[in-house]
PDB file of C-alpha atoms in Angstrom:
ATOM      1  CA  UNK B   3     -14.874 231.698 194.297  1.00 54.00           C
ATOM      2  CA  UNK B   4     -11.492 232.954 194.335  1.00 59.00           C
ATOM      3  CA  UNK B   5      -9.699 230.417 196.447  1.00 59.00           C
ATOM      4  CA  UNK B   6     -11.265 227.656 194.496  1.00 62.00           C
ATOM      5  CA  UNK B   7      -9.849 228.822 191.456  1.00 59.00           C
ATOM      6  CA  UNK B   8      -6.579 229.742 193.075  1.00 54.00           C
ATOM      7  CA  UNK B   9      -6.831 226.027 194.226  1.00 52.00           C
ATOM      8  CA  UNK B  10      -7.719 224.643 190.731  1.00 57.00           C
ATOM      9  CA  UNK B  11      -4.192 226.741 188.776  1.00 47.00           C
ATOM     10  CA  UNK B  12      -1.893 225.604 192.176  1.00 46.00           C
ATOM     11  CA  UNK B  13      -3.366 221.596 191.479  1.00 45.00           C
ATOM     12  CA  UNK B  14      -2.998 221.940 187.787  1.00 48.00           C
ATOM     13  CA  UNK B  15       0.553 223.777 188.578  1.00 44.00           C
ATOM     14  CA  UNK B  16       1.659 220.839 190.473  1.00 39.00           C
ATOM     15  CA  UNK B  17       0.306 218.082 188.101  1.00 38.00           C
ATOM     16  CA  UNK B  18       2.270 219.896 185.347  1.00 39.00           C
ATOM     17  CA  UNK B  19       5.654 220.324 187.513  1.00 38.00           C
ATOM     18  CA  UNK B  20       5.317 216.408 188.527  1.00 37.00           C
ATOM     19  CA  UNK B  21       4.807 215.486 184.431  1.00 37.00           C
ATOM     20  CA  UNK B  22       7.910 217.502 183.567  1.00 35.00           C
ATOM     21  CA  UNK B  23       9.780 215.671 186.403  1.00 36.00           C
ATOM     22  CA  UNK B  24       9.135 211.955 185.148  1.00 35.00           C
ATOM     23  CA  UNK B  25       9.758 213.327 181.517  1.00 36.00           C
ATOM     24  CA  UNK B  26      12.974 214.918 182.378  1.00 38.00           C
ATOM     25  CA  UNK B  27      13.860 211.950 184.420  1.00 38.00           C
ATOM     26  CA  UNK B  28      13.624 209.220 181.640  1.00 42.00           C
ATOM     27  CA  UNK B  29      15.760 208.641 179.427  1.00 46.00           C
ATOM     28  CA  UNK B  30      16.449 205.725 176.813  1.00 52.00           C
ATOM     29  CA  UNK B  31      19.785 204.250 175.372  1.00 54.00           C
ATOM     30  CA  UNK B  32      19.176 201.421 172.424  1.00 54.00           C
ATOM     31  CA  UNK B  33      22.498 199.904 171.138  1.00 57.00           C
ATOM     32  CA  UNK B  34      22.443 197.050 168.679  1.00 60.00           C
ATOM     33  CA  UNK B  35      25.149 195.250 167.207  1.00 57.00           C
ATOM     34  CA  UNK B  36      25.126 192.263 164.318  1.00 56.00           C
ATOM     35  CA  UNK B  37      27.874 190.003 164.327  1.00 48.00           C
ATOM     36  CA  UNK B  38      29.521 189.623 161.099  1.00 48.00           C
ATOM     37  CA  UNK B  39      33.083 190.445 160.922  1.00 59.00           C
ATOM     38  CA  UNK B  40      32.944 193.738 161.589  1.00 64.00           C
ATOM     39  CA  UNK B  41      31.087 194.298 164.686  1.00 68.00           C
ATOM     40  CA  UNK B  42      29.048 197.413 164.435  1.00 69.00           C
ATOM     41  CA  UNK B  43      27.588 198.957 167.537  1.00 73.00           C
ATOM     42  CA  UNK B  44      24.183 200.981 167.472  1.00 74.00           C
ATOM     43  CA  UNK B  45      23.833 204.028 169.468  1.00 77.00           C
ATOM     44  CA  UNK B  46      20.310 205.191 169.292  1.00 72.00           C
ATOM     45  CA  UNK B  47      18.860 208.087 171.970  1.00 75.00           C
ATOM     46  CA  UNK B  48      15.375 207.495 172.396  1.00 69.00           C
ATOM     47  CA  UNK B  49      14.316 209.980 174.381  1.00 70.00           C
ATOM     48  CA  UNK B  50      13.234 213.972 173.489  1.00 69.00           C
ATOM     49  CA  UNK B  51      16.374 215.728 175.032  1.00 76.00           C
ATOM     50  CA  UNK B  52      19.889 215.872 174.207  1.00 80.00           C
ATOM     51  CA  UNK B  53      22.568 213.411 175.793  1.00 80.00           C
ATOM     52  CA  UNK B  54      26.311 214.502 176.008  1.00 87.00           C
ATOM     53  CA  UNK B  55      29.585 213.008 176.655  1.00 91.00           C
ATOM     54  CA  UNK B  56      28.989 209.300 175.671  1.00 86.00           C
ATOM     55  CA  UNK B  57      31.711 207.259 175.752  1.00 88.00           C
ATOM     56  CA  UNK B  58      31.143 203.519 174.552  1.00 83.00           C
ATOM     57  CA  UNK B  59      33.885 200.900 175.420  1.00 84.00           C
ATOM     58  CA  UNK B  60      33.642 197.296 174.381  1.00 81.00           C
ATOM     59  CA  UNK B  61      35.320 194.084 174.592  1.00 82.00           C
ATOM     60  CA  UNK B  62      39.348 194.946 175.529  1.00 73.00           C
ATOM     61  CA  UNK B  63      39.268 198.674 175.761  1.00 79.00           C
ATOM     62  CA  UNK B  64      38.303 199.293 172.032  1.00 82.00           C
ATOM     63  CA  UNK B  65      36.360 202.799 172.705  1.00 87.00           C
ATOM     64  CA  UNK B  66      34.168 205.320 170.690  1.00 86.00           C
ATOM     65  CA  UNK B  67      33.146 208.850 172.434  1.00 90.00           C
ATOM     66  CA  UNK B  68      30.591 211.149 171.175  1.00 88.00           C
ATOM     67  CA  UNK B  69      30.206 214.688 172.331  1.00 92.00           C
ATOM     68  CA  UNK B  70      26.605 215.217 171.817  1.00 90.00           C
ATOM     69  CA  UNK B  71      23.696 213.231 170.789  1.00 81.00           C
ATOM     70  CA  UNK B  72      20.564 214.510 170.073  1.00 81.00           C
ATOM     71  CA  UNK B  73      16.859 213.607 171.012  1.00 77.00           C
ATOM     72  CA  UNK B  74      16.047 210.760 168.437  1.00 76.00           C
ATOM     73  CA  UNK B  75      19.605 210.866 166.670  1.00 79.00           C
ATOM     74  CA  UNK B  76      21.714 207.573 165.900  1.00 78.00           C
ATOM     75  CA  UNK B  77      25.244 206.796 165.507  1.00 78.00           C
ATOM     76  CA  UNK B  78      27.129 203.431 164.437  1.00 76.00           C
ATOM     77  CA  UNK B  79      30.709 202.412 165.825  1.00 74.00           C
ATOM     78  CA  UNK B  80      32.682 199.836 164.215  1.00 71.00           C
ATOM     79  CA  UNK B  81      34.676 197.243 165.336  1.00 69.00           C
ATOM     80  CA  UNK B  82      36.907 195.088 163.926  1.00 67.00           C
ATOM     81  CA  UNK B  83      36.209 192.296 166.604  1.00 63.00           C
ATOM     82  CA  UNK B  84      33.806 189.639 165.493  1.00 64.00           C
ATOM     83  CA  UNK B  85      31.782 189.570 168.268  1.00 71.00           C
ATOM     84  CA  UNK B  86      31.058 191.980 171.343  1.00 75.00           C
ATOM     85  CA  UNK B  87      31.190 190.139 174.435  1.00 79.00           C
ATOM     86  CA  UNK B  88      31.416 193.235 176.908  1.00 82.00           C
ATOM     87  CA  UNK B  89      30.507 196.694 176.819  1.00 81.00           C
ATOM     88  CA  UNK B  90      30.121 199.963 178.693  1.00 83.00           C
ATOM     89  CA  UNK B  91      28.430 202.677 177.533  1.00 81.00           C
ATOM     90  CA  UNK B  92      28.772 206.257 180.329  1.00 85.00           C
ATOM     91  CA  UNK B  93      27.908 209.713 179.622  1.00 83.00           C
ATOM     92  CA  UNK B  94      25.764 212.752 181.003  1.00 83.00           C
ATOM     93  CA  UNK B  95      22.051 213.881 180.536  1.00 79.00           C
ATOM     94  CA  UNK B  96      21.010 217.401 179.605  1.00 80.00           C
ATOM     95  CA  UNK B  97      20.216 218.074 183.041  1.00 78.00           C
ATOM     96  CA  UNK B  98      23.863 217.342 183.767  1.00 82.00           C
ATOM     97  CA  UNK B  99      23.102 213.467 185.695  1.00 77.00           C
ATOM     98  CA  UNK B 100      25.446 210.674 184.853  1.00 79.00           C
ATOM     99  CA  UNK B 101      24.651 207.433 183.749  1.00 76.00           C
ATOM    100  CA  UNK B 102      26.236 204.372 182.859  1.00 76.00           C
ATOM    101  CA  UNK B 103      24.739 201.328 181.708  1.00 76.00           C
ATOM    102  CA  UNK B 104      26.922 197.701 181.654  1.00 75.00           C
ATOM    103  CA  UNK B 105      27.100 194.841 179.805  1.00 74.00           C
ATOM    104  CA  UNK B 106      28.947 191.254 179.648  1.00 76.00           C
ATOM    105  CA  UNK B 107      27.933 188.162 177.868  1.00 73.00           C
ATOM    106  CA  UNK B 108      28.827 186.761 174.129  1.00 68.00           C
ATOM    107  CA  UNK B 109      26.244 188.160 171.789  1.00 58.00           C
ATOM    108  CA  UNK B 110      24.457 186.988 168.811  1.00 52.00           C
ATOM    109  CA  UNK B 111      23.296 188.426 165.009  1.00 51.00           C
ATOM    110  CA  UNK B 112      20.908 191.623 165.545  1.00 54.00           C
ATOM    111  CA  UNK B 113      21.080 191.330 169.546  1.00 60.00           C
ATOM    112  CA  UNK B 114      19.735 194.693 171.351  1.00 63.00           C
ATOM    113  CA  UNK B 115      20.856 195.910 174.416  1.00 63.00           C
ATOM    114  CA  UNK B 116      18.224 198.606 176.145  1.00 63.00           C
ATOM    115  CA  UNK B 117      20.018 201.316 178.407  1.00 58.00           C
ATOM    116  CA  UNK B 118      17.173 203.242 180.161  1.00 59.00           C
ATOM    117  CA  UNK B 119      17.407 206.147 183.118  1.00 57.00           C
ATOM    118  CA  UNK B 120      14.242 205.930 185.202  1.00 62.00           C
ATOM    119  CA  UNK B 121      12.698 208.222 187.055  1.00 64.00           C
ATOM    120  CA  UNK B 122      15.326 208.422 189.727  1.00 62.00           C
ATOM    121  CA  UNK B 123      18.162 208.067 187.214  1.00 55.00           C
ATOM    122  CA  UNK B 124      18.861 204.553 187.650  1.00 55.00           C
ATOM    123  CA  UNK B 125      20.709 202.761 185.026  1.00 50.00           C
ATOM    124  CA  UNK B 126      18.491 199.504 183.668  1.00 53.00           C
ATOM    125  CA  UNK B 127      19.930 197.755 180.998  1.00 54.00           C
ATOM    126  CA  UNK B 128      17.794 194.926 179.485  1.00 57.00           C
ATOM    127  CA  UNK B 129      18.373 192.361 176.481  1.00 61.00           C
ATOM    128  CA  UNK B 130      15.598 190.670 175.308  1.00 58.00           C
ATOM    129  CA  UNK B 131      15.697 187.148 176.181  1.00 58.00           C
ATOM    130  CA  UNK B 132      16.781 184.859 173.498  1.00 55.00           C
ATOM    131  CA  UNK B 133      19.339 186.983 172.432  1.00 53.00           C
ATOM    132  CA  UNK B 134      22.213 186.139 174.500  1.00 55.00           C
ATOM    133  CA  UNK B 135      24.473 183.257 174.290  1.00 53.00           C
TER     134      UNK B 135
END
């Protein structure tokens, strides 16, 4: 009886540590920008830990750097540039991996650009389609 329940709390142990992995391992980005003549940029973090050390550069080296932003915390950048037409956007997780998330093409009004870590902490960045010009 024993070894089955030392089996059962060494399963559930495992199923636990392999949750806290993916959980750990995903993390979201949203920025959003509308395009009147002032640009501004939307840094959302999506996800339930802290992300550090962002640094967002768009169009000809016009940057914004934050040191810390929380789990589910926003900030706006403006720019005076009328529309964003490329952007970076680099900084650290609170586990200490980089990531870095790149984008080029002429935006529209409203247009959202998705920066997500997976699993593996591979940058993904996806723009709805439609939104691009």
């Amino acid at each position: 009886m024993n070894k089955i329940i030392k089996k059962q709390v060494l399963a559930t142990f495992a199923l636990v540590t392999i949750m806290a992995g993916v959980l750990i391992g995903t993390n979201c980005i949203y920025a959003a920008q509308d395009g009147k003549e002032t640009t501004t940029i939307r840094l959302i973090n999506q996800t339930y830990f802290n992300v550090k050390n962002i640094k967002v550069t768009w169009n000809d080296g016009k940057e914004q750097t934050v040191n810390t932003l929380g789990s589910h915390d926003s900030i706006d950048f403006s720019s005076d540039a009328g529309s964003v037409y490329q952007m970076d956007v680099t900084g650290t997780t609170q586990s200490g991996e980089k990531f870095t998330g790149h984008f080029k093409g002429l935006v529209g009004k409203d247009t959202r650009v998705f920066i997500e870590l997976d699993e593996n902490a591979d940058v993904q960045v996806f723009i709805p389609q439609g939104e691009i010009d």
